[in-house]
Short mmCIF file of N, CA and C in Angstrom, two decimals:
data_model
loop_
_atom_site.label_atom_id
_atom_site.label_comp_id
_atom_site.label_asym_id
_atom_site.label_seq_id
_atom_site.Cartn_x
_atom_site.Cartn_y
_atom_site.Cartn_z
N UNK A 18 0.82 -1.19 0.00
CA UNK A 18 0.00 0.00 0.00
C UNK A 18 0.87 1.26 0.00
N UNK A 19 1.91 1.53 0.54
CA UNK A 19 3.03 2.29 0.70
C UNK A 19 3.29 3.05 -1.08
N UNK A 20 3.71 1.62 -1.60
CA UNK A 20 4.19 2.09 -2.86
C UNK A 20 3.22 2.77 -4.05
N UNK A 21 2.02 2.69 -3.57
CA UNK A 21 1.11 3.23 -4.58
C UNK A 21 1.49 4.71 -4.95
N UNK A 22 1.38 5.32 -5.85
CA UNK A 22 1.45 6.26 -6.23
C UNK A 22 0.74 7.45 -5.28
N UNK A 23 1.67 8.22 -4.51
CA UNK A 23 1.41 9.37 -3.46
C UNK A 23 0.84 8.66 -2.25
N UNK A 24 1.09 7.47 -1.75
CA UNK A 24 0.60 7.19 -0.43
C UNK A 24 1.63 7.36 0.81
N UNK A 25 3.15 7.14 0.32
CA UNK A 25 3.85 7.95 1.48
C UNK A 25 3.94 9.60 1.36
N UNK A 26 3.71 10.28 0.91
CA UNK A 26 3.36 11.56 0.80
C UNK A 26 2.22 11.87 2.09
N UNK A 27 1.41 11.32 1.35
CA UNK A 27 -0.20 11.14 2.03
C UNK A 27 0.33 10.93 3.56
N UNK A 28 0.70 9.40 3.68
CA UNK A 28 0.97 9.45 5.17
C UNK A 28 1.79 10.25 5.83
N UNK A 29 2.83 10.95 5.51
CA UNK A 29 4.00 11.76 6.16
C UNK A 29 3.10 12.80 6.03
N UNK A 30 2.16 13.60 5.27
CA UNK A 30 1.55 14.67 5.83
C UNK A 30 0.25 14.32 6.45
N UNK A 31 -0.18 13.31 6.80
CA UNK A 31 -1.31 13.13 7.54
C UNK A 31 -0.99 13.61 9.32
N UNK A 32 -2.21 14.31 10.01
CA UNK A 32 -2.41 14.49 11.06
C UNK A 32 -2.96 13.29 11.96
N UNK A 33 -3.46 12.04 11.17
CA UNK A 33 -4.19 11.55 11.84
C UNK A 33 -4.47 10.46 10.50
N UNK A 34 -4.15 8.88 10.74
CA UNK A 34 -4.77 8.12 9.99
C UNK A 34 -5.69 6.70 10.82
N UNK A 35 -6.74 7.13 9.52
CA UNK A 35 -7.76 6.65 10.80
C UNK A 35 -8.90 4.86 9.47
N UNK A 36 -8.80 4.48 10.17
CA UNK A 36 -9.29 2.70 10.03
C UNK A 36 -11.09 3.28 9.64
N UNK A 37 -11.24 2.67 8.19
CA UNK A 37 -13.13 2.37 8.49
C UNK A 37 -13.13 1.59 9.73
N UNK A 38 -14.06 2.07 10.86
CA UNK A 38 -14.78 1.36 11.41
C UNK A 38 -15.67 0.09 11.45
N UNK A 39 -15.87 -1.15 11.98
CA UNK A 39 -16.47 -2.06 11.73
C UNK A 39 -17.91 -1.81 13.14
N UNK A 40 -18.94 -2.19 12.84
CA UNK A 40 -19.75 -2.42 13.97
C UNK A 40 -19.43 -3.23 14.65
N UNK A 41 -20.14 -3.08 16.16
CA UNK A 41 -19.76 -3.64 17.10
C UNK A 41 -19.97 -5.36 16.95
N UNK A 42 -21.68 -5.37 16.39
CA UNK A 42 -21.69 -7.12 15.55
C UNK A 42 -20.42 -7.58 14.70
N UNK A 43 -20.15 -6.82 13.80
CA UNK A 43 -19.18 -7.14 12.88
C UNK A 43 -17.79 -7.52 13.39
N UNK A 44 -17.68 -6.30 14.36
CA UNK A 44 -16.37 -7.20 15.07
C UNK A 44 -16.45 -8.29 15.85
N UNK A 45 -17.19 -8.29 16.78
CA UNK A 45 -17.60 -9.32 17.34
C UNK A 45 -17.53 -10.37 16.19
N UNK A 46 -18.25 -11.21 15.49
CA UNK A 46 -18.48 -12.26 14.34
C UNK A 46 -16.72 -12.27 14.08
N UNK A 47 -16.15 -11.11 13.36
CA UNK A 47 -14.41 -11.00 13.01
C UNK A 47 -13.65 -11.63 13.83
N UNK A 48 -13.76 -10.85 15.19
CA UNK A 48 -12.55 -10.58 16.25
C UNK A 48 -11.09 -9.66 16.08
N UNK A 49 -11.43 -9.04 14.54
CA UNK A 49 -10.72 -7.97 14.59
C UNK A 49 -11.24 -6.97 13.70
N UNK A 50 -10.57 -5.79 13.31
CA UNK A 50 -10.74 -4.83 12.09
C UNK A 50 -9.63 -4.38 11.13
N UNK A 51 -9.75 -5.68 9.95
CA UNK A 51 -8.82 -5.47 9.04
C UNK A 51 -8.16 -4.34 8.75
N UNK A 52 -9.25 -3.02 8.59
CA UNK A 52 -8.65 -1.99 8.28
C UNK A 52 -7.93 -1.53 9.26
N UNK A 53 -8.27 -1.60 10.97
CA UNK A 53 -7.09 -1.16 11.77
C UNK A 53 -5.48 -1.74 11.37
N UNK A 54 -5.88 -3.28 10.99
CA UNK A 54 -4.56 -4.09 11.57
C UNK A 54 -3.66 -3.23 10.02
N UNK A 55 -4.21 -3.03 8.68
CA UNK A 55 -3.53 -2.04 7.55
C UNK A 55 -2.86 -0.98 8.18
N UNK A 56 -4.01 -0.11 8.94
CA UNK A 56 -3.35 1.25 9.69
C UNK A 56 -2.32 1.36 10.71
N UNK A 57 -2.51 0.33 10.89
CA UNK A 57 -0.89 0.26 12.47
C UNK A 57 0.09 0.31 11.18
N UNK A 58 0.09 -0.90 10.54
CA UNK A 58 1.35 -1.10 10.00
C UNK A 58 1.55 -0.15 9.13
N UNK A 59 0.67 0.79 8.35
CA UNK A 59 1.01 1.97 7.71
C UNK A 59 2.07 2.89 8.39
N UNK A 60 1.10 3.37 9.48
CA UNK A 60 1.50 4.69 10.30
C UNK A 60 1.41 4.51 11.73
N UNK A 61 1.80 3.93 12.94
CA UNK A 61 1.39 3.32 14.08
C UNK A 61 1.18 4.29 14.83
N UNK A 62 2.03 5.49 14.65
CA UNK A 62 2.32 6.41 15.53
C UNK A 62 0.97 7.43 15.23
N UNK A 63 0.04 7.00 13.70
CA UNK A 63 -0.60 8.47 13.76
C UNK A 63 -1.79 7.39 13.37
N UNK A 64 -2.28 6.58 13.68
CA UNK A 64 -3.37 5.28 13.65
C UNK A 64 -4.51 5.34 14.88
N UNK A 65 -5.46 5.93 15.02
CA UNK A 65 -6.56 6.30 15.82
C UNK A 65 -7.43 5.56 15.46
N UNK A 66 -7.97 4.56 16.41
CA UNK A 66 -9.37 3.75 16.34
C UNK A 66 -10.44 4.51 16.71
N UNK A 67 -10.28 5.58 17.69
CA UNK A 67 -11.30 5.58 18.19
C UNK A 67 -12.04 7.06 18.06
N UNK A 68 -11.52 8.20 16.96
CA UNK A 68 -11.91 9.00 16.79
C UNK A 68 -13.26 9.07 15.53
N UNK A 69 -13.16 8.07 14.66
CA UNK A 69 -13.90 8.07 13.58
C UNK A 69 -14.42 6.87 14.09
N UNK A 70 -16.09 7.36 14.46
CA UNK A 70 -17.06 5.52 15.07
C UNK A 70 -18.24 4.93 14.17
N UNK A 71 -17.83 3.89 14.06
CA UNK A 71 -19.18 3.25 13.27
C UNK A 71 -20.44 3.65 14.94
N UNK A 72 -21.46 4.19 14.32
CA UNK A 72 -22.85 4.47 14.76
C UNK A 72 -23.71 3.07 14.57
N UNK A 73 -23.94 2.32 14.11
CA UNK A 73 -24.88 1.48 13.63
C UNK A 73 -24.58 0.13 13.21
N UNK A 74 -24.64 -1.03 12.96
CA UNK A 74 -24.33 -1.75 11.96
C UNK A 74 -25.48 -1.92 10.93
N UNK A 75 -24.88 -2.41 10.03
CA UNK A 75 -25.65 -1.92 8.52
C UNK A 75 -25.38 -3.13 7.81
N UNK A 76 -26.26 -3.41 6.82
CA UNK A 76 -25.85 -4.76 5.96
C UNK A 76 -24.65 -4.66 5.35
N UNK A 77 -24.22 -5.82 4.88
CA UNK A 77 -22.57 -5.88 4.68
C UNK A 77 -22.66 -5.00 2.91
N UNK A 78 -22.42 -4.35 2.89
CA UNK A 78 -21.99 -3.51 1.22
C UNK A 78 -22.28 -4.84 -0.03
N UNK A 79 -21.45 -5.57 0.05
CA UNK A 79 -21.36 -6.47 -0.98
C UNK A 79 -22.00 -7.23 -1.21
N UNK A 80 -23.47 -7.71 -0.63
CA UNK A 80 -24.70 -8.07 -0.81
C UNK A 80 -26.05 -6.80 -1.50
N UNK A 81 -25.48 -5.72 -1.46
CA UNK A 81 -26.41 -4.76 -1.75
C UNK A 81 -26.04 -4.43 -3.32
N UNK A 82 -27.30 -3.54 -4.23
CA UNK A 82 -27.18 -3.32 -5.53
C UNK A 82 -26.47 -1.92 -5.23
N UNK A 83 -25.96 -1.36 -6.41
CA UNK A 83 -24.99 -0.43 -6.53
C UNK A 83 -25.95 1.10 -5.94
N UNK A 84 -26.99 0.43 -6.18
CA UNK A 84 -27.93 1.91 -5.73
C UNK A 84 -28.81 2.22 -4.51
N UNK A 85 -28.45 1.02 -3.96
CA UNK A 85 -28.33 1.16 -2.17
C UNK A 85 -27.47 1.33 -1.20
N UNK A 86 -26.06 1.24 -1.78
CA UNK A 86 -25.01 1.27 -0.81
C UNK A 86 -24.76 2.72 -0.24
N UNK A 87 -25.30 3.74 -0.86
CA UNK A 87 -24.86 4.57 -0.22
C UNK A 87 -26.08 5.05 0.82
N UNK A 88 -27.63 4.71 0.71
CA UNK A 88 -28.66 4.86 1.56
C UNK A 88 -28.37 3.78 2.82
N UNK A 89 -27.42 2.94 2.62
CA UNK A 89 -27.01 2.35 3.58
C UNK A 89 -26.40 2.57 4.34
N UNK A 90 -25.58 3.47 4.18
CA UNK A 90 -24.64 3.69 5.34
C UNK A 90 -24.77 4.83 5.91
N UNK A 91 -25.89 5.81 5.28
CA UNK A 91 -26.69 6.66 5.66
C UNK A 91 -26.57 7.27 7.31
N UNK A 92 -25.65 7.72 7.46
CA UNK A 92 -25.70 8.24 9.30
C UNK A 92 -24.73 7.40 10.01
N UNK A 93 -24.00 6.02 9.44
CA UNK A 93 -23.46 5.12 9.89
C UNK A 93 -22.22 5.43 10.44
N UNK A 94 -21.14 6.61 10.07
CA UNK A 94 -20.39 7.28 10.73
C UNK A 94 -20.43 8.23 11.46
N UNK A 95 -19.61 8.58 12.50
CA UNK A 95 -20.02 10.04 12.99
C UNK A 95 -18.00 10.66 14.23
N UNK A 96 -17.80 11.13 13.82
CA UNK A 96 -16.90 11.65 14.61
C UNK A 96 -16.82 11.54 16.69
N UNK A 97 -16.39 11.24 17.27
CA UNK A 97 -16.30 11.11 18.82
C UNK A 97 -16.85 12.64 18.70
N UNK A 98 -17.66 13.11 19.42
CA UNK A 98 -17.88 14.42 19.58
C UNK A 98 -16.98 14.94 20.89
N UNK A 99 -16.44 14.05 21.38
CA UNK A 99 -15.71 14.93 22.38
C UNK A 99 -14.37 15.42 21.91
N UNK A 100 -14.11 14.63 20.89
CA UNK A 100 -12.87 14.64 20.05
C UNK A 100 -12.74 15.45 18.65
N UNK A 101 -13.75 16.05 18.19
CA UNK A 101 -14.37 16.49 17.53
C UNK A 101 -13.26 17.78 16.70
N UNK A 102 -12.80 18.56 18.08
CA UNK A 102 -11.70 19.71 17.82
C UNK A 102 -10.64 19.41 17.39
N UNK A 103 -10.27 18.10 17.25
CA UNK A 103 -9.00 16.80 17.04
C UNK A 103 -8.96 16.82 15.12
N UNK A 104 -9.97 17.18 14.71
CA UNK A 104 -10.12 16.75 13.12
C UNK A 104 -9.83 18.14 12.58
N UNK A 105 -10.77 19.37 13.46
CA UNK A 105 -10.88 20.77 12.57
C UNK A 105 -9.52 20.79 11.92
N UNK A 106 -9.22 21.46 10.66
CA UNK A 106 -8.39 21.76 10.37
C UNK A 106 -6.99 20.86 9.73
N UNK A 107 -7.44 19.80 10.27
CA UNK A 107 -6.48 18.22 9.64
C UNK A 107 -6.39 17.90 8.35
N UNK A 108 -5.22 16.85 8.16
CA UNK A 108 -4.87 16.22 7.40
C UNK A 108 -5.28 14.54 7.33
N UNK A 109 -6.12 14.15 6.51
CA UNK A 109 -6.78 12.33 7.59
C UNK A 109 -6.27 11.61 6.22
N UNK A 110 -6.05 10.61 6.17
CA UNK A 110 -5.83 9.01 5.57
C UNK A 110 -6.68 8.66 6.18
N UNK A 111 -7.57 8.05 5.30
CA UNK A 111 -8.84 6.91 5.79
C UNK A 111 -8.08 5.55 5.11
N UNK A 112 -8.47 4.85 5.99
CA UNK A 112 -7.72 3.07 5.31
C UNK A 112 -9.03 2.11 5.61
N UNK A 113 -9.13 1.48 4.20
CA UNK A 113 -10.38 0.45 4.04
C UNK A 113 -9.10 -1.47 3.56
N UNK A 114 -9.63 -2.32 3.90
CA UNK A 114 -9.60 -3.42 3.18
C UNK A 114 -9.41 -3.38 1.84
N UNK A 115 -10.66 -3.34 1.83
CA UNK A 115 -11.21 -3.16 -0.34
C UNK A 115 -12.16 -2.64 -0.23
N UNK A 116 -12.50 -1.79 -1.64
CA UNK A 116 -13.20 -0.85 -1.78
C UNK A 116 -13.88 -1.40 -3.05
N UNK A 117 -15.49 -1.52 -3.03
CA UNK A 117 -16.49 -1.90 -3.60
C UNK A 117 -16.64 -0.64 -4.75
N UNK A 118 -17.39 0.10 -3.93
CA UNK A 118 -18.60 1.03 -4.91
C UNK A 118 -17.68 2.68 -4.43
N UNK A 119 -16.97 2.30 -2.89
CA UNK A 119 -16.50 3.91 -2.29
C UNK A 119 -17.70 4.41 -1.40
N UNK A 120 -18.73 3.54 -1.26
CA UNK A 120 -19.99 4.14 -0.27
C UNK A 120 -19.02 4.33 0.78
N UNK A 121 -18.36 3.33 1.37
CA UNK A 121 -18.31 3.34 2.82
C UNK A 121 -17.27 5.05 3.41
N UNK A 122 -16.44 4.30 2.57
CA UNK A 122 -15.13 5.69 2.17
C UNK A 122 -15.71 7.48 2.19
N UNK A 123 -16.63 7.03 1.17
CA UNK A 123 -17.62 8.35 0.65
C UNK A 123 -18.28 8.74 2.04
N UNK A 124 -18.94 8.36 2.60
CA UNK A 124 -19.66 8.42 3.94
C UNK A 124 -19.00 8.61 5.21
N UNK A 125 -18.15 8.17 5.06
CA UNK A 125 -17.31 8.31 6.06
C UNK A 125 -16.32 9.63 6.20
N UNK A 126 -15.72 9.62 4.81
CA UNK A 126 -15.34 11.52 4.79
C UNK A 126 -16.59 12.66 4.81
N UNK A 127 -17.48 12.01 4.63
CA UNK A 127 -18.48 13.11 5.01
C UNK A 127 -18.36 13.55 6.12
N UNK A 128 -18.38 12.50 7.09
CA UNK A 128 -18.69 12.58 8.54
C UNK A 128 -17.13 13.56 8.81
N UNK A 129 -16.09 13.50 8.27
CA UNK A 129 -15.15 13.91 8.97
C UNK A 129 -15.22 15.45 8.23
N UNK A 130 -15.31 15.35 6.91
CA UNK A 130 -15.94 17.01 6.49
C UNK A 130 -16.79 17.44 6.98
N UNK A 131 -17.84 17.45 7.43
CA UNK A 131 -18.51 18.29 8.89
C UNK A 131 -18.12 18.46 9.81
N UNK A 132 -16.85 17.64 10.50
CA UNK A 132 -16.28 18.02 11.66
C UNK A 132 -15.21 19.33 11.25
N UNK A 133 -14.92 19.70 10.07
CA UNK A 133 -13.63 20.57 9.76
C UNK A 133 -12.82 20.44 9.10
N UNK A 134 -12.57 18.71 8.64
CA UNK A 134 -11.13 18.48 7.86
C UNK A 134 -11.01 19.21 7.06
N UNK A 135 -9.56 19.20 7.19
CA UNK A 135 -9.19 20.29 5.99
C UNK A 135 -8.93 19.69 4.75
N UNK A 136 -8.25 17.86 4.88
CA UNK A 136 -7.84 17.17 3.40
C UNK A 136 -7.93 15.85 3.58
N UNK A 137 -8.82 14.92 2.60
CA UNK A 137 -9.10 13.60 3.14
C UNK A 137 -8.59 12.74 2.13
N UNK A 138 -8.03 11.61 1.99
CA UNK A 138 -7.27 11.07 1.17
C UNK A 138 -7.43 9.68 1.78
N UNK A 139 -7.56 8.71 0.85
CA UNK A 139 -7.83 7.45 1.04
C UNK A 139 -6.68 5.87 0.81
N UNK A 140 -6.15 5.23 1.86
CA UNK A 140 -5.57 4.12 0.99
C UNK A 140 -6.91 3.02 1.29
N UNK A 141 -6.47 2.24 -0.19
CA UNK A 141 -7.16 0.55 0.28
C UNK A 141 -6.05 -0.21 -0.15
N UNK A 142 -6.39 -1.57 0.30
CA UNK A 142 -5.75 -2.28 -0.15
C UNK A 142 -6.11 -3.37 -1.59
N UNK A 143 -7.22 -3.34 -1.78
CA UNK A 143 -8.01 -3.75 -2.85
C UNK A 143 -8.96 -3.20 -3.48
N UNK A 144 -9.17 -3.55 -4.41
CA UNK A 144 -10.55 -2.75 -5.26
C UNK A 144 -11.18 -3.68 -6.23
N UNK A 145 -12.53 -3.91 -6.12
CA UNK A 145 -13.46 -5.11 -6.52
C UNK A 145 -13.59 -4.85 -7.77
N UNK A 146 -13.79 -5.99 -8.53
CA UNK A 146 -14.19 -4.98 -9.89
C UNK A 146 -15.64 -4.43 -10.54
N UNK A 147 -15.79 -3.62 -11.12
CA UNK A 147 -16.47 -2.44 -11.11
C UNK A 147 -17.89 -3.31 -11.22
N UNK A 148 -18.69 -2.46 -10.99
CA UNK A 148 -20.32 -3.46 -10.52
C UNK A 148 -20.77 -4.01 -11.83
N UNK A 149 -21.64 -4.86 -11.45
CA UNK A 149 -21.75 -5.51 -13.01
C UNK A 149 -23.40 -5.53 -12.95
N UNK A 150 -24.30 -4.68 -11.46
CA UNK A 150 -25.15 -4.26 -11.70
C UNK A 150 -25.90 -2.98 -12.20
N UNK A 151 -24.92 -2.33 -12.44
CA UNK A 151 -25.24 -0.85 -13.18
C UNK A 151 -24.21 0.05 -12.26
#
């Protein structure tokens, strides 16, 4: 993930790189969160679990048609509000597994663009290939 084109850039100016969240079911069923265990080994020192929170659990993305995933995740992120002053003005790396459609990704920088970020930039480690339902 490193070598992709501008991802050590990305991380050396990040303020803060932060893991999609899994629900609390989801981890539970796991026993971990892929995307954390990516983010340690990215950046350990700037790897925050607990500022960006899954709100909800939600059906898994990759059972859904291309034109529900994003009514799905609908509210499903939301910033620690106590932590909230932690984002204004930042630099974030979001880190996913694999990336489907970008709902989750997409939704999730929302949540951190209402808190203030100033620049949101994404690694994955995979990318599905493109929907073959529309």
């Amino acid at each position: 993930m490193v070598s992709a084109t501008g991802a050590e850039d990305a991380l050396d100016a990040a303020d803060w790189v932060l893991p999609i969240p899994l629900s609390a079911q989801r981890l539970s069923e796991r026993g971990y969160n892929q995307a954390l265990l990516l983010a340690r080994q990215l950046s350990p020192h700037k790897t925050d679990a607990n500022l960006l929170l899954r709100t909800r659990h939600t059906l898994a993305q990759r059972t859904l048609p291309r034109a529900e995933r994003l009514s799905n995740l609908a509210g499903a992120f939301a910033v620690d509000p106590l932590r909230a002053h932690e984002i204004k003005g930042r630099r974030l790396v979001l880190v996913d597994d694999v990336m489907t459609s970008g709902a989750s990704l997409h939704t999730a920088a929302q949540a951190l663009r209402q808190a203030g970020a100033a620049h949101i930039c994404a690694l994955v480690l995979a990318r599905t290939e493109a929907d073959l339902e529309g």
